Amino acid sequence: MKTIFAKSVPGRKGVWPEEPEGQITDFIPENLLRENLPALPEQSELDVVRHFTLLSRRNFGVDSNFYPLGSCTMKYNPKFMEDIANLSGFTDLHPLVPQLRGAGHYTQGALEVLYETEKLLCEITGMDAFTLQPLAGAHGELTGVMLMAAYHNYKGNKKTKIIVPDSAHGTNPASAAIAGYEVVSIESRDGIIDPQALKDALDDEVAGLMMTCPNTLGLFERHLREIVELVHSVDGLLYYDGANLNAILGKMRVGDVGFDVVHLNLHKTFGTPHGGGGPGSGPVGVNKKLEPFLPISRVVKLEDGQFFLDYDYPFSIGYIAPFYGNFGVILKAYAYILRLGREGLIRVSENAVLAANYLRKKLEDYLHIPYNRTCAHAMHEFVASAVKQAQKGVRALDIAKALLDKGHHAPTIYFPLIVKECLMIEPTETESKETLDQFVDDLIEILKIAEENPEAIQEAPVNTPVKRLDEVKAAREMILKEQDM
Amino acid sequence: MPYIPHTHGQQQEMLSTIGVASIDDLFTDIAPELRPKSFDLPEGRSEMQVRSHLEKLAAKNNTNLTTFLGAGFYDHYIPSAIKAILSRSEFYTAYTPYQPEASQGTLQAIFEYQTAMCRLMDMDYANASLYDGGTAIYEAIMMAVRATKRKKIIVSECLSPIYRCMLDCYTTNLHLDLVTVPHKQGLTDIQALMDQIDEHTAAVVVQNPNFFGCINDFTSLFAKARENGALSIISVYALMQSVLKTPGQMGADIAVAEGQSLGLPLSFGGPYLGIMTCKGKLIRQMPGRIVGKTVDKDGREGYVLTLQAREQHIRRQKATSNICSNQSLCALQSLVYVSLLGPEGLKRTAHACIELAHYAAQKLTSINGITILNDQPFANEFTIRLPVSAYAIIDKLVPQGYVPGFPLGRYYQGMENCLLIACTEKRTKQDIGILVELMRGALE
Ligand SMILES: Cc1ncc(COP(=O)(O)O)c(C=O)c1O
């Protein structure tokens, strides 16, 4: 499809405000102005609406397709949440208003949303305090690791390393490195953390361990207790990557079992849409040990029931975000939690785990399921491997593309890195049995064709707006924008 | 339960397929001693009840204030067509476009966004977005540190104090040498910035218009940086960039911006948009997603995520950044905004804001005791000095429904009497007239 730049018609009128009188040079000298107007599209309102409507049709989304993208929790995004985030009482609010001493009572509703959301997340996770400021999961990780660093600095601990299991998401080691730590990777055994490998890596310079539980294979970390004790024994801290919280709502609280710091992905567990790559929201929860270091500002409730922003925390790490987080996303998650309530959230995890185990069972005769003896069951997702198929030349990538032809989004592939030809499948609790069964039937059919006629699968996809794309060419030619006219 | 489709019968069927008797049996891997001590949450509510609760909370916020508050975040008009497009669930319920054949909509939109940002800034490359304007400056600094292998960062005090606080936070444990060059009566002290540049300098960081509203041409500063092997980083006001001299023209190496002014609501601080653009030579230092154009098997044009060897999912601790999810939908929003307005519409909008601000400055400084902070040209935001504390004025005007501006004393010592005033096209000359009268009254 032509780009909107290629469709541009010089002189065509878009959404133009009235022409002000006079010239900009009446106010600003010419040498401070740009020489030419930027070469942006010149299109009518309809042109623009049609262009983007057509573009949208070239996308899969949760509303139109099953989207079992592992580790991403692509559940249904309830529509009323969008309406709530669009209420003008929220969208029109300037973030600096509550900082104008005394003007805080003009934003009481918004501050209450923040305060109440923090409280709810504390109860859900068993942590003592939350900050909603981190703007995505990885941003939460960075915040969390900086909190760990602040704790160690405060105590005078000389800590230089953070341990990350080899099954961890790439953001974990990246966040630890960016916060200034050396990253020590430990090898998993049977798909979960090996306490012996941890012991071998553990010394007084270890600041902490970053852990995802259930991990990225969808397996519960069965040595959790021992791991927590080991890390705490060197005054290390336990970090919980909450990307997989959808598995354990009401079944385990990370604060209760000894984690010191946790980030959540509101855009996964709490039903806020992913937006084609964001915006997300990555709140961070801590226990009492780390609370003094939380970013400022913090929302506090006064005795008279009023809310205000407190900046007076001498040990705070400071400003992690310009304001209070991705407020529009936080609003949606708050509405989601209120809507579901206690029972609803418990049912979320129960049904997410049910769906994952159902799919795993239905597929176990067709795909290799690694580490299926480590735990009694999978959690909210599971990992399958196309190693058998790969021997015939059909790789995980090919299977993924063939699924697109059937109208399903593909699972996450080639992650986690420790499983070859990996397909990571996360169905979520909101998909019906009919959808799951259809997916199973389609996948089994693909695997049969893969045996008989591998070329057909290697050709996939053929039903999508474009066929398989040449990624090598993209990286080599680096056409990263429309050429200038 | 809301949003869970299974009937009781179906659940039983699924359980028996799995070979367990109950849902609880699926959770046996979580040992009893790991179970929650409490899970004391409110009962669920109907959609209607939740909506009504949130409508009440929304109504507790006063959004009927007439505000002249800016400080980097502006109340511009947002055309309705934006919401119509952003409500397409094919866009907003998709994930990051990992499967390009199923994500051409998102990918082409990002490619167009990258193009639009390059053209707005006159730069070579843009990424698919960062979280916000502040994290964009931080990422720019880290690019410079990697590219130059140096540690000294020279920051103008006229860079938003909010962003400078963020930089302090992010660099705490990184052993960088952050040097802040003081402002001179709200002016960016270009000579002092130049004097700081030496062979250890990784980057010099400035803002245009600066936090006090003043516009500069940083060409000579950036040339000096280049001569010394340092990079120039500039943070700009995205919408105003449609009329102001561009980062590219000035010779900047990295140009970043908070993109909120391009069609995003204020929304109490987010979601916003971190715009990041750079010169060609820096592309491999760029953080985050980048979309490139390619062809499919049949030679048809298409788009993919590219140059991924920079990113965390490939490079892990050696990645250029830890960013994964960004602000993709906000990037789309800004693309739709610039497409709807086009070059002429953007210019007219900027012009309208500039004209109103100059009108306001002229009227306000006609009040006895109010002066403008300096003579430097400004766009739609300027600083005045009052004979009293800015807070005293705010305290008097806000209850009357007017937020006269941002009190600079909040971040700058010795500027307790200074007020930063922004005008957007949503303000009118009448609004300004009333502001002037209220101000006059408050000073009497
Ligand atoms: C396990 C895990 N950790 C962290 C992240 C990062 O989250 P975000 O993309 O919001 O930064 C993800 C997201 O893909 C994830 O799956």
PDB file of N, CA, C and O in Angstrom, chain A residues 15 32 34 39 59-60 63 79 91 93-94 99 106 110 123 139 168 175 178 256 275-277 319-320 339 351 401 434 467 470 479-480, chain B residues 10-11 37-38 40 45 62 73 89 92 94 99 101-102 106 114 119-120 138 170 243 245 267-268 293-294 296 316 326 340 410-411:
ATOM      1  N   VAL A  15      -6.972  19.630   7.906  1.00  0.00           N
ATOM      2  CA  VAL A  15      -7.693  20.257   9.018  1.00  0.00           C
ATOM      3  C   VAL A  15      -6.939  21.538   9.368  1.00  0.00           C
ATOM      4  O   VAL A  15      -6.021  21.515  10.175  1.00  0.00           O
ATOM      5  N   LEU A  32      15.875  32.511  13.169  1.00  0.00           N
ATOM      6  CA  LEU A  32      15.496  31.490  14.146  1.00  0.00           C
ATOM      7  C   LEU A  32      14.377  30.595  13.616  1.00  0.00           C
ATOM      8  O   LEU A  32      13.881  29.720  14.325  1.00  0.00           O
ATOM      9  N   ARG A  34      12.544  28.032  10.493  1.00  0.00           N
ATOM     10  CA  ARG A  34      12.986  27.036   9.533  1.00  0.00           C
ATOM     11  C   ARG A  34      12.825  27.581   8.120  1.00  0.00           C
ATOM     12  O   ARG A  34      11.966  28.435   7.856  1.00  0.00           O
ATOM     13  N   ALA A  39       8.117  18.615   4.838  1.00  0.00           N
ATOM     14  CA  ALA A  39       7.399  17.914   3.763  1.00  0.00           C
ATOM     15  C   ALA A  39       6.499  16.826   4.351  1.00  0.00           C
ATOM     16  O   ALA A  39       6.781  15.632   4.237  1.00  0.00           O
ATOM     17  N   ASN A  59      -3.783  -5.557   9.774  1.00  0.00           N
ATOM     18  CA  ASN A  59      -3.264  -5.945  11.092  1.00  0.00           C
ATOM     19  C   ASN A  59      -4.103  -7.047  11.697  1.00  0.00           C
ATOM     20  O   ASN A  59      -5.318  -7.030  11.555  1.00  0.00           O
ATOM     21  N   PHE A  60      -3.474  -7.963  12.419  1.00  0.00           N
ATOM     22  CA  PHE A  60      -4.210  -8.826  13.336  1.00  0.00           C
ATOM     23  C   PHE A  60      -4.308  -8.107  14.680  1.00  0.00           C
ATOM     24  O   PHE A  60      -3.392  -7.388  15.064  1.00  0.00           O
ATOM     25  N   ASP A  63      -9.190  -8.381  18.908  1.00  0.00           N
ATOM     26  CA  ASP A  63     -10.615  -8.323  18.571  1.00  0.00           C
ATOM     27  C   ASP A  63     -10.946  -9.151  17.329  1.00  0.00           C
ATOM     28  O   ASP A  63     -12.078  -9.568  17.151  1.00  0.00           O
ATOM     29  N   LYS A  79     -14.168  -3.035  26.624  1.00  0.00           N
ATOM     30  CA  LYS A  79     -14.324  -1.753  25.933  1.00  0.00           C
ATOM     31  C   LYS A  79     -14.647  -0.593  26.861  1.00  0.00           C
ATOM     32  O   LYS A  79     -14.303   0.555  26.554  1.00  0.00           O
ATOM     33  N   THR A  91      -8.756  13.350  30.771  1.00  0.00           N
ATOM     34  CA  THR A  91      -7.866  13.662  29.633  1.00  0.00           C
ATOM     35  C   THR A  91      -7.443  15.133  29.618  1.00  0.00           C
ATOM     36  O   THR A  91      -6.380  15.460  29.106  1.00  0.00           O
ATOM     37  N   LEU A  93      -6.690  17.027  32.063  1.00  0.00           N
ATOM     38  CA  LEU A  93      -6.019  17.447  33.291  1.00  0.00           C
ATOM     39  C   LEU A  93      -4.517  17.648  33.076  1.00  0.00           C
ATOM     40  O   LEU A  93      -3.803  16.712  32.707  1.00  0.00           O
ATOM     41  N   HIS A  94      -4.049  18.869  33.321  1.00  0.00           N
ATOM     42  CA  HIS A  94      -2.611  19.138  33.183  1.00  0.00           C
ATOM     43  C   HIS A  94      -1.872  18.547  34.385  1.00  0.00           C
ATOM     44  O   HIS A  94      -2.275  18.767  35.528  1.00  0.00           O
ATOM     45  N   GLN A  99       0.809  20.354  41.424  1.00  0.00           N
ATOM     46  CA  GLN A  99       2.073  20.836  41.988  1.00  0.00           C
ATOM     47  C   GLN A  99       2.032  22.337  42.278  1.00  0.00           C
ATOM     48  O   GLN A  99       2.986  22.899  42.797  1.00  0.00           O
ATOM     49  N   TYR A 106      -7.905  20.486  43.057  1.00  0.00           N
ATOM     50  CA  TYR A 106      -8.534  20.475  41.734  1.00  0.00           C
ATOM     51  C   TYR A 106      -8.310  19.151  41.010  1.00  0.00           C
ATOM     52  O   TYR A 106      -8.827  18.936  39.930  1.00  0.00           O
ATOM     53  N   ALA A 110      -8.216  12.353  40.320  1.00  0.00           N
ATOM     54  CA  ALA A 110      -7.083  11.671  39.690  1.00  0.00           C
ATOM     55  C   ALA A 110      -6.136  11.114  40.750  1.00  0.00           C
ATOM     56  O   ALA A 110      -5.639   9.991  40.631  1.00  0.00           O
ATOM     57  N   GLU A 123      -2.396  -5.243  47.759  1.00  0.00           N
ATOM     58  CA  GLU A 123      -3.128  -6.408  48.260  1.00  0.00           C
ATOM     59  C   GLU A 123      -3.004  -7.599  47.297  1.00  0.00           C
ATOM     60  O   GLU A 123      -2.887  -8.749  47.723  1.00  0.00           O
ATOM     61  N   HIS A 139      10.825  -0.643  31.977  1.00  0.00           N
ATOM     62  CA  HIS A 139      11.067   0.572  32.757  1.00  0.00           C
ATOM     63  C   HIS A 139      10.887   0.269  34.243  1.00  0.00           C
ATOM     64  O   HIS A 139      11.620   0.791  35.093  1.00  0.00           O
ATOM     65  N   ALA A 168      15.483 -16.064  31.378  1.00  0.00           N
ATOM     66  CA  ALA A 168      14.864 -14.747  31.585  1.00  0.00           C
ATOM     67  C   ALA A 168      14.633 -14.012  30.268  1.00  0.00           C
ATOM     68  O   ALA A 168      15.334 -14.227  29.279  1.00  0.00           O
ATOM     69  N   SER A 175      18.203  -4.486  31.717  1.00  0.00           N
ATOM     70  CA  SER A 175      17.891  -3.507  32.773  1.00  0.00           C
ATOM     71  C   SER A 175      18.971  -3.508  33.848  1.00  0.00           C
ATOM     72  O   SER A 175      19.391  -2.447  34.322  1.00  0.00           O
ATOM     73  N   ILE A 178      22.034  -1.728  32.521  1.00  0.00           N
ATOM     74  CA  ILE A 178      21.855  -0.287  32.379  1.00  0.00           C
ATOM     75  C   ILE A 178      21.888   0.415  33.735  1.00  0.00           C
ATOM     76  O   ILE A 178      22.295   1.562  33.847  1.00  0.00           O
ATOM     77  N   ASP A 256       4.359 -12.308  50.051  1.00  0.00           N
ATOM     78  CA  ASP A 256       4.283 -13.330  51.106  1.00  0.00           C
ATOM     79  C   ASP A 256       5.437 -14.323  51.041  1.00  0.00           C
ATOM     80  O   ASP A 256       5.858 -14.862  52.054  1.00  0.00           O
ATOM     81  N   GLY A 275      -1.762  -1.741  22.228  1.00  0.00           N
ATOM     82  CA  GLY A 275      -1.525  -0.596  21.348  1.00  0.00           C
ATOM     83  C   GLY A 275      -0.555  -0.833  20.201  1.00  0.00           C
ATOM     84  O   GLY A 275      -0.009   0.115  19.661  1.00  0.00           O
ATOM     85  N   GLY A 276      -0.295  -2.090  19.845  1.00  0.00           N
ATOM     86  CA  GLY A 276       0.667  -2.354  18.777  1.00  0.00           C
ATOM     87  C   GLY A 276       2.094  -2.088  19.220  1.00  0.00           C
ATOM     88  O   GLY A 276       2.970  -1.810  18.407  1.00  0.00           O
ATOM     89  N   GLY A 277       2.332  -2.179  20.540  1.00  0.00           N
ATOM     90  CA  GLY A 277       3.695  -1.960  21.043  1.00  0.00           C
ATOM     91  C   GLY A 277       3.750  -0.899  22.127  1.00  0.00           C
ATOM     92  O   GLY A 277       4.794  -0.346  22.395  1.00  0.00           O
ATOM     93  N   TYR A 319      13.386  11.074  40.322  1.00  0.00           N
ATOM     94  CA  TYR A 319      12.363  11.095  39.269  1.00  0.00           C
ATOM     95  C   TYR A 319      12.635   9.991  38.250  1.00  0.00           C
ATOM     96  O   TYR A 319      13.586  10.073  37.488  1.00  0.00           O
ATOM     97  N   ILE A 320      11.749   9.022  38.180  1.00  0.00           N
ATOM     98  CA  ILE A 320      11.914   7.984  37.170  1.00  0.00           C
ATOM     99  C   ILE A 320      11.087   8.331  35.926  1.00  0.00           C
ATOM    100  O   ILE A 320      11.344   7.897  34.821  1.00  0.00           O
ATOM    101  N   ARG A 339     -13.866  -3.950  38.368  1.00  0.00           N
ATOM    102  CA  ARG A 339     -14.898  -4.721  37.656  1.00  0.00           C
ATOM    103  C   ARG A 339     -14.822  -6.194  38.041  1.00  0.00           C
ATOM    104  O   ARG A 339     -15.827  -6.816  38.353  1.00  0.00           O
ATOM    105  N   ASN A 351      -8.649 -19.884  34.988  1.00  0.00           N
ATOM    106  CA  ASN A 351      -9.035 -20.199  33.610  1.00  0.00           C
ATOM    107  C   ASN A 351      -7.891 -20.012  32.622  1.00  0.00           C
ATOM    108  O   ASN A 351      -7.856 -20.671  31.592  1.00  0.00           O
ATOM    109  N   LYS A 401       4.186 -18.991  10.593  1.00  0.00           N
ATOM    110  CA  LYS A 401       3.634 -18.334   9.394  1.00  0.00           C
ATOM    111  C   LYS A 401       2.403 -19.080   8.883  1.00  0.00           C
ATOM    112  O   LYS A 401       1.440 -18.461   8.408  1.00  0.00           O
ATOM    113  N   GLU A 434     -14.210 -23.198  21.879  1.00  0.00           N
ATOM    114  CA  GLU A 434     -14.331 -23.345  20.418  1.00  0.00           C
ATOM    115  C   GLU A 434     -13.084 -22.784  19.733  1.00  0.00           C
ATOM    116  O   GLU A 434     -12.544 -23.391  18.798  1.00  0.00           O
ATOM    117  N   LYS A 467       3.381 -11.623   1.544  1.00  0.00           N
ATOM    118  CA  LYS A 467       3.958 -12.938   1.838  1.00  0.00           C
ATOM    119  C   LYS A 467       5.205 -12.755   2.685  1.00  0.00           C
ATOM    120  O   LYS A 467       5.484 -11.670   3.179  1.00  0.00           O
ATOM    121  N   ASP A 470      11.475 -10.201   3.434  1.00  0.00           N
ATOM    122  CA  ASP A 470      12.923 -10.381   3.415  1.00  0.00           C
ATOM    123  C   ASP A 470      13.565  -9.477   4.475  1.00  0.00           C
ATOM    124  O   ASP A 470      13.816  -8.302   4.246  1.00  0.00           O
ATOM    125  N   ILE A 479      16.361   1.081   4.626  1.00  0.00           N
ATOM    126  CA  ILE A 479      15.394   2.109   4.205  1.00  0.00           C
ATOM    127  C   ILE A 479      14.451   2.308   5.374  1.00  0.00           C
ATOM    128  O   ILE A 479      13.522   1.533   5.591  1.00  0.00           O
ATOM    129  N   LEU A 480      14.724   3.338   6.162  1.00  0.00           N
ATOM    130  CA  LEU A 480      14.034   3.509   7.433  1.00  0.00           C
ATOM    131  C   LEU A 480      13.069   4.685   7.398  1.00  0.00           C
ATOM    132  O   LEU A 480      12.503   5.075   8.410  1.00  0.00           O
TER     133      LEU A 480
ATOM    134  N   GLN B  10     -18.237 -26.989  29.907  1.00  0.00           N
ATOM    135  CA  GLN B  10     -16.993 -26.919  29.122  1.00  0.00           C
ATOM    136  C   GLN B  10     -15.759 -27.024  30.020  1.00  0.00           C
ATOM    137  O   GLN B  10     -14.790 -27.679  29.662  1.00  0.00           O
ATOM    138  N   GLN B  11     -15.845 -26.365  31.172  1.00  0.00           N
ATOM    139  CA  GLN B  11     -14.718 -26.454  32.106  1.00  0.00           C
ATOM    140  C   GLN B  11     -14.466 -27.911  32.497  1.00  0.00           C
ATOM    141  O   GLN B  11     -13.325 -28.368  32.533  1.00  0.00           O
ATOM    142  N   LYS B  37      -1.422 -15.090  52.136  1.00  0.00           N
ATOM    143  CA  LYS B  37      -1.861 -14.831  53.505  1.00  0.00           C
ATOM    144  C   LYS B  37      -3.201 -14.137  53.497  1.00  0.00           C
ATOM    145  O   LYS B  37      -3.982 -14.239  54.427  1.00  0.00           O
ATOM    146  N   SER B  38      -3.434 -13.353  52.459  1.00  0.00           N
ATOM    147  CA  SER B  38      -4.766 -12.748  52.304  1.00  0.00           C
ATOM    148  C   SER B  38      -4.931 -12.368  50.838  1.00  0.00           C
ATOM    149  O   SER B  38      -3.959 -12.350  50.076  1.00  0.00           O
ATOM    150  N   ASP B  40      -7.587  -9.829  50.063  1.00  0.00           N
ATOM    151  CA  ASP B  40      -8.755  -9.114  50.552  1.00  0.00           C
ATOM    152  C   ASP B  40      -9.093  -7.948  49.618  1.00  0.00           C
ATOM    153  O   ASP B  40      -8.771  -6.802  49.889  1.00  0.00           O
ATOM    154  N   ARG B  45     -17.804  -5.596  40.488  1.00  0.00           N
ATOM    155  CA  ARG B  45     -18.969  -4.731  40.262  1.00  0.00           C
ATOM    156  C   ARG B  45     -19.358  -4.783  38.794  1.00  0.00           C
ATOM    157  O   ARG B  45     -18.560  -5.172  37.950  1.00  0.00           O
ATOM    158  N   ASN B  62     -11.145  19.360  38.516  1.00  0.00           N
ATOM    159  CA  ASN B  62     -11.672  20.556  37.878  1.00  0.00           C
ATOM    160  C   ASN B  62     -10.928  20.797  36.567  1.00  0.00           C
ATOM    161  O   ASN B  62      -9.787  21.244  36.560  1.00  0.00           O
ATOM    162  N   PHE B  73       4.319  20.794  28.421  1.00  0.00           N
ATOM    163  CA  PHE B  73       3.133  19.959  28.218  1.00  0.00           C
ATOM    164  C   PHE B  73       1.963  20.894  27.914  1.00  0.00           C
ATOM    165  O   PHE B  73       1.617  21.722  28.743  1.00  0.00           O
ATOM    166  N   SER B  89      -9.707  -1.107  16.661  1.00  0.00           N
ATOM    167  CA  SER B  89      -9.084  -2.086  17.560  1.00  0.00           C
ATOM    168  C   SER B  89      -8.019  -2.912  16.846  1.00  0.00           C
ATOM    169  O   SER B  89      -7.185  -3.532  17.485  1.00  0.00           O
ATOM    170  N   TYR B  92      -5.239  -0.922  18.217  1.00  0.00           N
ATOM    171  CA  TYR B  92      -4.944  -0.843  19.648  1.00  0.00           C
ATOM    172  C   TYR B  92      -4.948  -2.179  20.362  1.00  0.00           C
ATOM    173  O   TYR B  92      -4.419  -2.272  21.469  1.00  0.00           O
ATOM    174  N   ALA B  94      -3.454  -4.887  19.059  1.00  0.00           N
ATOM    175  CA  ALA B  94      -2.324  -5.671  18.544  1.00  0.00           C
ATOM    176  C   ALA B  94      -1.144  -5.563  19.501  1.00  0.00           C
ATOM    177  O   ALA B  94      -1.063  -4.631  20.307  1.00  0.00           O
ATOM    178  N   GLN B  99       5.242 -10.463  14.159  1.00  0.00           N
ATOM    179  CA  GLN B  99       4.931 -11.234  12.947  1.00  0.00           C
ATOM    180  C   GLN B  99       4.564 -10.236  11.851  1.00  0.00           C
ATOM    181  O   GLN B  99       3.416  -9.808  11.744  1.00  0.00           O
ATOM    182  N   GLU B 101       3.978 -10.153   8.684  1.00  0.00           N
ATOM    183  CA  GLU B 101       2.928 -10.383   7.685  1.00  0.00           C
ATOM    184  C   GLU B 101       1.541 -10.141   8.269  1.00  0.00           C
ATOM    185  O   GLU B 101       0.593  -9.873   7.527  1.00  0.00           O
ATOM    186  N   ALA B 102       1.430 -10.245   9.599  1.00  0.00           N
ATOM    187  CA  ALA B 102       0.135 -10.022  10.255  1.00  0.00           C
ATOM    188  C   ALA B 102       0.069  -8.640  10.895  1.00  0.00           C
ATOM    189  O   ALA B 102      -0.842  -8.358  11.670  1.00  0.00           O
ATOM    190  N   THR B 106       0.387  -1.743  11.548  1.00  0.00           N
ATOM    191  CA  THR B 106       1.235  -1.114  12.561  1.00  0.00           C
ATOM    192  C   THR B 106       2.596  -0.754  11.970  1.00  0.00           C
ATOM    193  O   THR B 106       3.105   0.346  12.175  1.00  0.00           O
ATOM    194  N   GLN B 114       8.202   7.424  11.451  1.00  0.00           N
ATOM    195  CA  GLN B 114       9.650   7.696  11.397  1.00  0.00           C
ATOM    196  C   GLN B 114       9.948   8.743  10.328  1.00  0.00           C
ATOM    197  O   GLN B 114      10.747   9.671  10.546  1.00  0.00           O
ATOM    198  N   ARG B 119      11.389  14.385   8.999  1.00  0.00           N
ATOM    199  CA  ARG B 119      11.131  15.604   8.221  1.00  0.00           C
ATOM    200  C   ARG B 119      10.852  16.798   9.123  1.00  0.00           C
ATOM    201  O   ARG B 119      11.236  17.921   8.812  1.00  0.00           O
ATOM    202  N   LEU B 120      10.183  16.542  10.234  1.00  0.00           N
ATOM    203  CA  LEU B 120       9.908  17.632  11.171  1.00  0.00           C
ATOM    204  C   LEU B 120      11.213  18.162  11.763  1.00  0.00           C
ATOM    205  O   LEU B 120      11.397  19.360  11.936  1.00  0.00           O
ATOM    206  N   TYR B 138      17.661  10.973  28.192  1.00  0.00           N
ATOM    207  CA  TYR B 138      18.555  10.002  28.842  1.00  0.00           C
ATOM    208  C   TYR B 138      19.131   9.021  27.811  1.00  0.00           C
ATOM    209  O   TYR B 138      20.338   8.762  27.793  1.00  0.00           O
ATOM    210  N   TYR B 170      18.633   8.649  36.688  1.00  0.00           N
ATOM    211  CA  TYR B 170      19.091   7.556  35.826  1.00  0.00           C
ATOM    212  C   TYR B 170      20.601   7.348  35.864  1.00  0.00           C
ATOM    213  O   TYR B 170      21.091   6.247  35.632  1.00  0.00           O
ATOM    214  N   VAL B 243       7.727  25.448  12.630  1.00  0.00           N
ATOM    215  CA  VAL B 243       8.140  26.789  12.189  1.00  0.00           C
ATOM    216  C   VAL B 243       9.561  27.173  12.608  1.00  0.00           C
ATOM    217  O   VAL B 243      10.192  28.020  11.981  1.00  0.00           O
ATOM    218  N   LYS B 245      13.654  26.979  13.424  1.00  0.00           N
ATOM    219  CA  LYS B 245      14.855  26.428  12.796  1.00  0.00           C
ATOM    220  C   LYS B 245      15.066  25.008  13.302  1.00  0.00           C
ATOM    221  O   LYS B 245      14.933  24.730  14.489  1.00  0.00           O
ATOM    222  N   SER B 267      -3.906  14.301  29.811  1.00  0.00           N
ATOM    223  CA  SER B 267      -4.129  13.063  30.578  1.00  0.00           C
ATOM    224  C   SER B 267      -3.288  12.920  31.834  1.00  0.00           C
ATOM    225  O   SER B 267      -2.750  11.848  32.110  1.00  0.00           O
ATOM    226  N   PHE B 268      -3.150  13.992  32.565  1.00  0.00           N
ATOM    227  CA  PHE B 268      -2.505  13.938  33.876  1.00  0.00           C
ATOM    228  C   PHE B 268      -1.121  13.285  33.824  1.00  0.00           C
ATOM    229  O   PHE B 268      -0.731  12.572  34.726  1.00  0.00           O
ATOM    230  N   LYS B 293      11.908  -0.833   5.411  1.00  0.00           N
ATOM    231  CA  LYS B 293      11.131  -1.273   4.256  1.00  0.00           C
ATOM    232  C   LYS B 293      11.862  -2.422   3.571  1.00  0.00           C
ATOM    233  O   LYS B 293      13.095  -2.446   3.507  1.00  0.00           O
ATOM    234  N   THR B 294      11.096  -3.356   3.048  1.00  0.00           N
ATOM    235  CA  THR B 294      11.693  -4.464   2.316  1.00  0.00           C
ATOM    236  C   THR B 294      10.670  -4.964   1.292  1.00  0.00           C
ATOM    237  O   THR B 294       9.715  -4.242   0.970  1.00  0.00           O
ATOM    238  N   ASP B 296       8.431  -8.672  -0.126  1.00  0.00           N
ATOM    239  CA  ASP B 296       8.087 -10.056   0.192  1.00  0.00           C
ATOM    240  C   ASP B 296       8.569 -10.966  -0.936  1.00  0.00           C
ATOM    241  O   ASP B 296       9.220 -10.517  -1.896  1.00  0.00           O
ATOM    242  N   ARG B 316      20.694  -8.954  24.911  1.00  0.00           N
ATOM    243  CA  ARG B 316      20.572  -9.035  26.373  1.00  0.00           C
ATOM    244  C   ARG B 316      21.384  -7.922  27.039  1.00  0.00           C
ATOM    245  O   ARG B 316      21.185  -6.760  26.687  1.00  0.00           O
ATOM    246  N   ASN B 326       7.090   0.273  23.783  1.00  0.00           N
ATOM    247  CA  ASN B 326       7.345   1.714  23.765  1.00  0.00           C
ATOM    248  C   ASN B 326       5.999   2.440  23.826  1.00  0.00           C
ATOM    249  O   ASN B 326       5.133   2.054  24.604  1.00  0.00           O
ATOM    250  N   LEU B 340      -3.257  15.031   9.413  1.00  0.00           N
ATOM    251  CA  LEU B 340      -4.505  15.796   9.308  1.00  0.00           C
ATOM    252  C   LEU B 340      -4.231  17.278   9.088  1.00  0.00           C
ATOM    253  O   LEU B 340      -4.915  17.937   8.309  1.00  0.00           O
ATOM    254  N   ARG B 410       9.488  26.892  41.852  1.00  0.00           N
ATOM    255  CA  ARG B 410       9.362  25.455  42.151  1.00  0.00           C
ATOM    256  C   ARG B 410      10.677  24.727  41.856  1.00  0.00           C
ATOM    257  O   ARG B 410      11.019  23.769  42.520  1.00  0.00           O
ATOM    258  N   TYR B 411      11.397  25.171  40.838  1.00  0.00           N
ATOM    259  CA  TYR B 411      12.648  24.486  40.477  1.00  0.00           C
ATOM    260  C   TYR B 411      13.881  25.385  40.463  1.00  0.00           C
ATOM    261  O   TYR B 411      14.991  24.883  40.426  1.00  0.00           O
TER     262      TYR B 411
END
